[in-house]
Coordinates of C-alpha atoms in Angstrom, one line a residue:
Chain A
X1 CA 112.8 86.7 85.6
X2 CA 115.3 87.4 88.4
X3 CA 114.5 85.8 91.8
X4 CA 113.7 88.2 94.7
X5 CA 112.8 87.2 98.2
X6 CA 110.4 89.4 100.2
X7 CA 110.9 88.5 103.8
X8 CA 108.8 89.6 106.7
X9 CA 110.1 89.2 110.2
X10 CA 107.9 89.2 113.2
X11 CA 108.0 91.0 116.6
X12 CA 109.1 88.0 118.7
X13 CA 112.3 87.7 116.7
X14 CA 113.0 91.4 116.8
X15 CA 112.4 91.7 120.5
X16 CA 115.0 89.0 121.2
X17 CA 118.5 90.3 120.9
X18 CA 120.1 86.9 120.3
X19 CA 117.4 85.7 117.9
X20 CA 117.7 88.9 115.9
X21 CA 121.5 88.6 115.8
X22 CA 121.2 85.0 114.5
X23 CA 118.6 86.1 112.0
X24 CA 120.6 88.9 110.5
X25 CA 123.6 86.5 110.3
X26 CA 121.4 84.0 108.5
X27 CA 120.2 86.6 106.1
X28 CA 123.7 87.4 105.1
X29 CA 124.1 83.8 103.9
X30 CA 121.4 84.2 101.3
X31 CA 122.8 84.4 97.8
X32 CA 119.7 85.9 96.1
X33 CA 118.6 89.5 96.6
X34 CA 116.0 90.2 99.2
X35 CA 113.9 92.9 100.8
X36 CA 113.2 92.7 104.5
X37 CA 110.0 94.1 106.1
X38 CA 109.8 94.4 109.9
X39 CA 107.3 95.7 112.4
X40 CA 107.9 96.5 116.0
X41 CA 107.1 94.0 118.6
X42 CA 107.0 94.8 122.3
X43 CA 109.8 97.4 122.3
X44 CA 107.2 100.0 121.3
X45 CA 104.7 98.7 123.9
X46 CA 107.4 98.8 126.6
X47 CA 108.4 102.3 125.7
X48 CA 104.8 103.5 125.8
X49 CA 104.4 101.9 129.2
X50 CA 107.5 103.6 130.6
X51 CA 106.3 107.0 129.3
X52 CA 102.8 106.4 130.7
X53 CA 101.2 106.6 127.2
X54 CA 98.0 104.5 127.4
X55 CA 97.4 101.9 124.7
X56 CA 93.8 102.4 123.6
X57 CA 91.9 99.4 122.2
X58 CA 88.5 99.3 120.5
X59 CA 87.0 95.8 119.9
X60 CA 90.4 94.4 120.7
X61 CA 92.1 96.5 118.0
X62 CA 94.8 99.0 118.8
X63 CA 94.3 102.7 118.2
X64 CA 97.3 104.7 117.0
X65 CA 97.1 108.0 118.9
X66 CA 99.6 110.8 118.1
X67 CA 101.8 109.7 121.0
X68 CA 101.6 106.1 119.9
X69 CA 102.6 107.0 116.4
X70 CA 105.6 109.0 117.8
X71 CA 106.7 105.9 119.7
X72 CA 106.2 103.7 116.7
X73 CA 108.3 106.1 114.5
X74 CA 111.0 106.1 117.1
X75 CA 111.2 102.4 117.6
X76 CA 110.4 101.0 114.2
X77 CA 112.0 103.6 111.9
X78 CA 114.7 104.5 114.4
X79 CA 116.0 101.9 116.9
X80 CA 115.0 98.6 115.2
X81 CA 115.5 99.6 111.6
X82 CA 118.9 101.1 112.1
X83 CA 120.1 98.2 114.3
X84 CA 119.1 95.7 111.7
X85 CA 120.9 97.7 109.0
X86 CA 124.0 98.0 111.2
X87 CA 124.0 94.3 111.9
X88 CA 123.6 93.4 108.2
X89 CA 126.3 95.9 107.2
X90 CA 128.8 94.0 109.5
X91 CA 128.2 90.9 107.3
X92 CA 128.7 93.0 104.1
X93 CA 125.0 93.0 103.2
X94 CA 124.7 96.6 101.8
X95 CA 121.3 97.3 103.5
X96 CA 119.4 100.6 103.5
X97 CA 116.7 101.3 106.0
X98 CA 113.5 102.9 104.8
X99 CA 110.2 104.1 106.0
X100 CA 107.4 104.5 103.6
X101 CA 108.1 108.3 103.5
X102 CA 111.7 107.8 102.3
X103 CA 111.8 108.3 98.6
X104 CA 108.0 108.2 98.7
X105 CA 108.3 104.4 99.0
X106 CA 104.8 103.7 100.4
X107 CA 102.0 106.1 100.0
X108 CA 99.1 105.3 102.4
X109 CA 95.6 106.7 103.1
X110 CA 94.6 107.4 106.7
X111 CA 91.8 105.0 107.5
X112 CA 88.3 106.5 107.5
X113 CA 87.4 107.7 111.0
X114 CA 83.9 106.1 110.7
X115 CA 82.7 103.8 112.2
X116 CA 85.8 103.5 114.3
X117 CA 88.6 106.1 114.5
X118 CA 91.8 104.1 114.5
X119 CA 93.9 107.2 114.7
X120 CA 97.1 107.5 112.6
X121 CA 96.7 104.2 110.7
X122 CA 97.4 104.1 107.0
X123 CA 95.9 101.6 104.5
X124 CA 97.7 100.7 101.3
X125 CA 97.0 99.2 97.9
X126 CA 99.2 97.7 95.2
X127 CA 99.5 101.2 93.7
X128 CA 100.9 102.5 97.0
X129 CA 104.3 101.0 96.4
X130 CA 107.0 102.9 94.6
X131 CA 108.3 100.0 92.4
X132 CA 110.7 102.3 90.5
X133 CA 112.5 103.2 93.7
X134 CA 112.8 99.6 94.8
X135 CA 114.1 98.5 91.4
X136 CA 116.6 101.4 91.4
X137 CA 117.9 100.5 94.9
X138 CA 118.2 96.8 93.9
X139 CA 120.0 97.8 90.7
X140 CA 122.5 99.6 93.0
X141 CA 122.9 96.3 94.9
X142 CA 121.3 97.8 98.0
X143 CA 119.1 95.6 100.2
X144 CA 116.0 97.6 101.4
X145 CA 115.0 97.1 105.0
X146 CA 111.5 98.5 105.3
X147 CA 109.7 99.4 108.6
X148 CA 106.0 99.6 109.0
X149 CA 105.7 103.4 108.9
X150 CA 104.1 105.0 105.8
X151 CA 103.0 108.5 104.8
X152 CA 100.1 110.3 103.1
X153 CA 102.3 112.7 101.1
X154 CA 100.6 115.5 103.0
X155 CA 103.3 115.5 105.7
X156 CA 101.7 112.9 107.9
X157 CA 103.4 109.7 108.9
X158 CA 101.0 106.7 109.4
X159 CA 101.2 103.3 111.1
X160 CA 100.7 100.4 108.7
X161 CA 100.5 96.7 109.3
X162 CA 103.8 95.1 108.5
X163 CA 102.3 91.8 107.1
X164 CA 100.2 93.9 104.7
X165 CA 103.3 95.9 103.6
X166 CA 105.2 92.6 102.9
X167 CA 102.3 91.2 101.0
X168 CA 101.7 94.4 98.9
X169 CA 105.4 94.9 98.1
X170 CA 105.5 91.2 97.0
X171 CA 102.5 91.6 94.8
X172 CA 103.6 94.9 93.2
X173 CA 107.1 93.5 92.4
X174 CA 105.8 90.2 91.0
X175 CA 105.5 91.7 87.5
X176 CA 109.3 92.5 87.5
X177 CA 110.7 89.7 89.5
X178 CA 110.2 86.0 90.4
X179 CA 109.0 86.8 93.9
X180 CA 109.1 84.5 96.9
X181 CA 107.2 85.8 99.9
X182 CA 108.3 84.4 103.3
X183 CA 106.8 85.2 106.7
X184 CA 109.3 84.5 109.5
X185 CA 108.3 84.2 113.1
X186 CA 109.0 82.2 116.3
X187 CA 106.9 79.2 115.4
X188 CA 107.7 76.4 113.0
X189 CA 104.9 77.2 110.5
X190 CA 101.1 77.0 110.5
X191 CA 100.3 74.6 113.2
X192 CA 97.4 72.1 113.3
X193 CA 97.6 72.3 117.1
X194 CA 98.9 75.7 118.4
X195 CA 100.2 73.9 121.5
X196 CA 102.3 71.4 119.5
X197 CA 105.2 73.0 117.7
X198 CA 105.7 69.8 115.7
X199 CA 102.2 69.8 114.2
X200 CA 103.4 71.9 111.2
X201 CA 101.2 71.8 108.1
X202 CA 103.9 71.4 105.5
X203 CA 101.7 72.3 102.5
X204 CA 98.5 74.3 102.6
X205 CA 96.2 75.0 99.7
X206 CA 93.1 77.2 99.7
X207 CA 90.6 74.4 99.9
X208 CA 92.3 72.9 103.0
X209 CA 92.7 76.4 104.5
X210 CA 89.0 77.1 104.1
X211 CA 88.1 73.8 105.7
X212 CA 90.5 74.4 108.7
X213 CA 89.1 77.9 109.0
X214 CA 85.6 76.5 109.2
X215 CA 86.5 74.0 111.8
X216 CA 88.1 76.9 113.9
X217 CA 91.5 75.2 113.7
X218 CA 93.1 78.2 112.1
X219 CA 92.0 81.4 113.7
X220 CA 92.9 84.8 115.2
X221 CA 96.0 86.5 113.7
X222 CA 96.8 83.6 111.4
X223 CA 93.5 84.2 109.4
X224 CA 94.3 87.5 107.7
X225 CA 97.9 86.4 107.2
X226 CA 96.8 83.3 105.3
X227 CA 94.2 85.2 103.4
X228 CA 96.9 87.6 102.3
X229 CA 99.1 84.6 101.3
X230 CA 96.5 83.2 99.0
X231 CA 95.9 86.6 97.5
X232 CA 99.6 87.0 96.9
X233 CA 99.7 83.8 94.9
X234 CA 96.7 85.0 92.8
X235 CA 98.5 88.3 92.2
X236 CA 101.5 86.6 90.7
X237 CA 103.8 85.9 93.6
X238 CA 105.6 82.6 92.8
X239 CA 105.9 81.0 96.2
X240 CA 104.7 81.8 99.7
X241 CA 106.0 80.4 103.0
X242 CA 105.4 80.8 106.7
X243 CA 108.4 79.6 108.6
X244 CA 110.5 79.7 111.8
X245 CA 112.9 82.6 111.4
X246 CA 115.8 80.3 112.2
X247 CA 115.0 78.2 109.1
X248 CA 115.3 81.0 106.6
X249 CA 118.4 79.7 104.8
X250 CA 117.2 76.1 104.5
X251 CA 113.8 77.2 103.4
X252 CA 115.1 79.4 100.6
X253 CA 117.8 77.0 99.4
X254 CA 115.3 74.1 99.8
X255 CA 117.9 71.8 101.2
X256 CA 115.4 70.6 103.8
X257 CA 111.7 70.7 104.1
X258 CA 110.5 72.9 106.9
X259 CA 107.8 75.4 107.6
X260 CA 104.5 75.8 105.8
X261 CA 104.4 76.2 102.0
X262 CA 101.3 77.9 100.8
X263 CA 100.1 76.5 97.5
Chain B
X1 CA 130.6 121.4 88.0
X2 CA 127.1 121.1 89.2
X3 CA 126.1 123.1 92.2
X4 CA 125.2 121.2 95.4
X5 CA 124.1 122.7 98.7
X6 CA 125.1 120.9 101.9
X7 CA 122.8 122.3 104.6
X8 CA 123.1 121.7 108.3
X9 CA 120.2 122.5 110.5
X10 CA 120.6 123.0 114.3
X11 CA 118.6 121.7 117.2
X12 CA 116.8 124.9 118.0
X13 CA 115.0 124.8 114.7
X14 CA 114.2 121.1 114.9
X15 CA 112.8 121.4 118.4
X16 CA 110.3 124.1 117.3
X17 CA 107.4 122.6 115.3
X18 CA 106.5 125.8 113.6
X19 CA 110.1 126.8 112.8
X20 CA 110.8 123.3 111.4
X21 CA 107.6 123.4 109.3
X22 CA 108.6 126.8 107.9
X23 CA 112.2 125.5 107.3
X24 CA 111.1 122.4 105.3
X25 CA 108.7 124.6 103.3
X26 CA 111.6 127.0 102.5
X27 CA 113.8 124.1 101.5
X28 CA 111.2 123.1 98.9
X29 CA 111.7 126.4 97.2
X30 CA 115.4 125.8 96.5
X31 CA 116.0 125.0 92.8
X32 CA 119.4 123.5 93.2
X33 CA 119.9 120.0 94.7
X34 CA 120.8 119.8 98.4
X35 CA 121.7 117.4 101.1
X36 CA 120.3 118.1 104.6
X37 CA 122.2 117.1 107.8
X38 CA 120.5 117.3 111.2
X39 CA 121.2 116.6 114.8
X40 CA 118.8 116.1 117.6
X41 CA 118.2 119.1 119.8
X42 CA 116.4 118.8 123.1
X43 CA 113.9 116.0 122.0
X44 CA 116.5 113.4 122.9
X45 CA 117.3 115.1 126.2
X46 CA 113.6 115.4 127.1
X47 CA 113.1 111.7 126.4
X48 CA 116.2 110.7 128.4
X49 CA 114.8 112.7 131.3
X50 CA 111.3 111.1 131.1
X51 CA 113.0 107.7 131.1
X52 CA 115.3 108.6 134.0
X53 CA 118.4 108.0 131.9
X54 CA 121.1 110.2 133.4
X55 CA 123.1 112.4 131.1
X56 CA 126.7 111.9 132.1
X57 CA 129.2 114.8 131.4
X58 CA 133.0 114.8 131.7
X59 CA 134.6 118.2 131.5
X60 CA 131.3 119.6 130.2
X61 CA 131.3 117.1 127.4
X62 CA 128.5 114.6 127.0
X63 CA 129.1 110.8 127.3
X64 CA 127.1 108.6 125.0
X65 CA 126.1 105.6 127.2
X66 CA 124.3 102.6 125.6
X67 CA 121.0 104.0 126.8
X68 CA 121.8 107.5 125.4
X69 CA 122.7 106.0 122.1
X70 CA 119.4 104.1 122.0
X71 CA 117.6 107.4 122.6
X72 CA 119.6 109.2 120.0
X73 CA 118.9 106.5 117.5
X74 CA 115.2 106.6 118.2
X75 CA 114.9 110.4 118.1
X76 CA 117.5 111.4 115.4
X77 CA 117.1 108.5 113.0
X78 CA 113.5 107.8 113.8
X79 CA 111.2 110.6 114.9
X80 CA 113.1 113.7 113.6
X81 CA 114.5 112.2 110.4
X82 CA 111.2 110.7 109.3
X83 CA 109.2 113.8 110.1
X84 CA 111.5 116.0 108.1
X85 CA 111.3 113.5 105.2
X86 CA 107.4 113.4 105.4
X87 CA 107.2 117.2 105.5
X88 CA 109.5 117.6 102.5
X89 CA 107.6 114.9 100.6
X90 CA 104.4 116.9 100.9
X91 CA 106.2 119.7 99.0
X92 CA 107.3 117.2 96.3
X93 CA 110.9 117.2 97.5
X94 CA 111.8 113.5 97.0
X95 CA 113.8 113.2 100.2
X96 CA 115.2 110.0 101.6
X97 CA 116.3 109.7 105.2
X98 CA 119.5 108.1 106.1
X99 CA 121.7 107.2 109.0
X100 CA 125.4 106.5 108.5
X101 CA 124.7 102.8 108.6
X102 CA 122.2 103.0 105.6
X103 CA 124.0 101.9 102.4
X104 CA 127.2 102.2 104.5
X105 CA 127.0 105.9 104.1
X106 CA 129.2 107.0 107.0
X107 CA 131.8 104.7 108.5
X108 CA 133.1 105.9 111.8
X109 CA 135.6 104.8 114.4
X110 CA 134.6 104.6 118.1
X111 CA 136.7 107.2 119.9
X112 CA 139.6 105.9 121.9
X113 CA 138.5 105.2 125.5
X114 CA 141.7 106.9 126.8
X115 CA 142.1 109.4 128.3
X116 CA 138.3 109.9 128.5
X117 CA 135.7 107.2 127.6
X118 CA 133.1 109.1 125.7
X119 CA 131.1 105.9 125.1
X120 CA 129.4 105.3 121.8
X121 CA 130.8 108.2 119.9
X122 CA 132.2 107.8 116.4
X123 CA 134.8 110.0 114.8
X124 CA 135.0 110.4 111.0
X125 CA 137.4 111.4 108.3
X126 CA 137.0 112.4 104.7
X127 CA 137.4 108.8 103.8
X128 CA 134.4 107.8 106.0
X129 CA 131.8 109.2 103.4
X130 CA 130.4 106.9 100.8
X131 CA 130.5 109.4 98.0
X132 CA 129.4 106.8 95.4
X133 CA 126.1 106.3 97.3
X134 CA 125.4 110.0 97.6
X135 CA 126.1 110.5 93.9
X136 CA 123.9 107.6 93.0
X137 CA 121.0 108.9 95.1
X138 CA 121.4 112.4 93.6
X139 CA 121.4 110.9 90.1
X140 CA 118.1 109.3 91.0
X141 CA 116.9 112.8 91.9
X142 CA 116.6 111.9 95.6
X143 CA 117.4 114.4 98.3
X144 CA 119.4 112.8 101.2
X145 CA 118.4 113.8 104.7
X146 CA 121.2 112.6 107.0
X147 CA 121.0 112.2 110.7
X148 CA 124.0 112.2 113.0
X149 CA 124.1 108.4 113.7
X150 CA 127.0 106.5 112.1
X151 CA 128.3 103.0 112.3
X152 CA 131.6 101.1 112.6
X153 CA 130.7 98.3 110.2
X154 CA 131.1 95.8 113.0
X155 CA 127.4 96.1 113.9
X156 CA 127.7 99.1 116.2
X157 CA 125.8 102.3 115.7
X158 CA 127.7 105.4 117.0
X159 CA 126.8 109.0 117.8
X160 CA 128.6 111.6 115.7
X161 CA 128.6 115.4 115.8
X162 CA 126.2 116.7 113.1
X163 CA 128.4 119.8 112.3
X164 CA 131.3 117.5 111.6
X165 CA 129.2 115.3 109.3
X166 CA 128.1 118.3 107.4
X167 CA 131.6 119.5 107.0
X168 CA 133.0 116.1 106.1
X169 CA 130.3 115.4 103.5
X170 CA 130.9 118.9 102.0
X171 CA 134.6 118.3 101.7
X172 CA 134.3 114.8 100.3
X173 CA 131.8 115.9 97.6
X174 CA 133.8 119.0 96.6
X175 CA 135.7 117.1 94.1
X176 CA 132.5 116.2 92.2
X177 CA 130.3 119.2 92.8
X178 CA 130.5 122.9 93.2
X179 CA 129.6 122.7 97.0
X180 CA 128.1 125.4 99.1
X181 CA 128.1 124.5 102.9
X182 CA 125.5 126.3 105.0
X183 CA 125.0 126.1 108.7
X184 CA 121.4 127.1 109.6
X185 CA 120.5 128.0 113.2
X186 CA 118.3 130.3 115.2
X187 CA 120.7 133.3 115.2
X188 CA 121.3 135.7 112.3
X189 CA 124.9 134.6 111.8
X190 CA 128.2 135.0 113.6
X191 CA 127.6 137.8 116.1
X192 CA 130.1 140.4 117.3
X193 CA 128.0 140.7 120.4
X194 CA 126.0 137.5 121.3
X195 CA 123.4 139.7 123.1
X196 CA 122.8 141.7 119.9
X197 CA 121.1 139.8 117.1
X198 CA 121.9 142.7 114.7
X199 CA 125.6 142.6 115.3
X200 CA 126.1 140.1 112.4
X201 CA 129.6 139.8 111.0
X202 CA 128.7 139.8 107.3
X203 CA 132.0 138.5 106.0
X204 CA 134.6 136.7 108.0
X205 CA 138.1 135.7 106.8
X206 CA 140.6 133.7 108.7
X207 CA 142.8 136.6 109.8
X208 CA 139.8 138.4 111.3
X209 CA 138.6 135.2 112.9
X210 CA 141.9 134.6 114.6
X211 CA 141.9 138.1 115.9
X212 CA 138.3 137.8 117.2
X213 CA 139.2 134.4 118.8
X214 CA 142.2 135.9 120.5
X215 CA 140.1 138.8 121.9
X216 CA 137.6 136.2 123.2
X217 CA 134.8 137.7 121.1
X218 CA 134.2 134.4 119.3
X219 CA 134.2 131.5 121.7
X220 CA 132.5 128.3 122.9
X221 CA 130.6 126.3 120.4
X222 CA 131.2 128.8 117.6
X223 CA 135.0 128.1 117.6
X224 CA 135.1 124.5 116.3
X225 CA 132.3 125.4 113.9
X226 CA 134.3 128.2 112.4
X227 CA 137.5 126.2 112.4
X228 CA 135.7 123.6 110.4
X229 CA 134.4 126.3 108.0
X230 CA 137.9 127.5 107.2
X231 CA 139.0 123.9 106.8
X232 CA 136.2 123.3 104.4
X233 CA 137.3 126.2 102.2
X234 CA 140.8 124.8 102.1
X235 CA 139.4 121.4 101.2
X236 CA 137.7 122.7 98.1
X237 CA 134.2 123.8 99.3
X238 CA 133.3 126.8 97.2
X239 CA 131.3 128.8 99.7
X240 CA 130.5 128.6 103.4
X241 CA 127.8 130.4 105.3
X242 CA 126.4 130.6 108.8
X243 CA 122.8 131.9 108.7
X244 CA 119.4 132.1 110.3
X245 CA 117.4 129.1 109.1
X246 CA 114.6 131.4 108.1
X247 CA 116.9 133.1 105.5
X248 CA 117.9 129.9 103.7
X249 CA 116.2 130.8 100.4
X250 CA 117.5 134.4 100.3
X251 CA 121.0 133.3 101.2
X252 CA 121.3 130.7 98.5
X253 CA 119.7 132.8 95.8
X254 CA 121.7 135.9 97.0
X255 CA 118.7 138.2 96.5
X256 CA 119.6 139.9 99.8
X257 CA 122.7 139.9 102.0
X258 CA 122.1 138.2 105.3
X259 CA 124.1 135.9 107.6
X260 CA 127.8 135.4 107.8
X261 CA 129.8 134.5 104.7
X262 CA 133.0 132.7 105.5
X263 CA 135.8 133.8 103.2

């Protein structure tokens, strides 16, 4: 099967103009086809603040109000997505920016309002992904750049977790491609000690993960990300990595060992 | 040749939630394939005002500063484009939203800074349009929804006039399709008396246009629009109309006479 890299890039890279410029330049060096998925980072939060739109939280989890969705749509699908596309185009990567509404790419279901009403948040399954569209675009040698806005096909846009989109796209395409799923962020990988950037766990299997989870060494945001990674491997994704965005070329070409490989 | 409708929708329709909802519903009733081009309207101006971003004008013409471009990208390519797409998707129109950077759809050239520096404004020619991409998307039965943001392929997004994009797309596709170009706005057509909505000029040829222009009856924004219309006919576009957005279905199916037909 043909190799396909599904790359997720995190907010801390997107928010930093220089890091993002370096990242898009690095992406242009990849020889294999890829799909990029991105979220928003603090651009959306900053804009909400400037517009005096309060960020509601319930149990520490963000609520997507109508105004927050509008801001997410403007920043993720508008500013960030189009700037990434324009930057890649300058390096002759024929990228095409997409939300989940475009070409009915990602169909989501608004999360049940009970017990907590999270607002305009859409959940997805493997069946949500329009594989045919992605295959057609790749056949046209286009590189899809996907933002974390989906739709319910009833006219409503919805906010969806970008990690989950990356994971679900990777799983759904693993029947047609040899898929490598790579999460890029500002750290060097999964760290044994979050304070020590050199404490990267180079290889992580599920047994070790469960043990680290039990000991509380891996927690917070990394937990669902890693659970998703193991799930992806079970669903047919060939390789999964969590790496520093600046290492993307080396990680994919395997010329040096860096970041965390999920086994 | 296969019929293709190139439809431009104006800001006053986009700004009005109800009018836009009715317009997207009407578009879904069209049996022939179409491409929609939209600008921004006052959503961008409102956002600029809320963010205290001054709108600079020189000789009554707007300057696109870096901040204004950011707002245009957020509102045109983000909020407006994705909402139109989501609305059309609900009616099973498989629309795909695009800026000029996406798939290198519209390559523009930043306007010369002399004598007036208009900022991040991009001008286009017939060669700017990626006809192959549009044909490929139409072959996939996708309906392109194009916003008025282009790029220079050096990483810079640029603001481009939506009327001009509609016109240029229509001309560039007229070699491959039987193209009808339709400008939709809030008035009933080209009016003899701007105060009287019933004074629609039903058919307008170039001789009559030049005479009305000389008498000052047609002026301001309508002048470049009409000059573009006559140019489009010379470039091979089969039919050109300027109509009330609410008449789109009737105008295309010709079941009633309404709006202005440019001859």
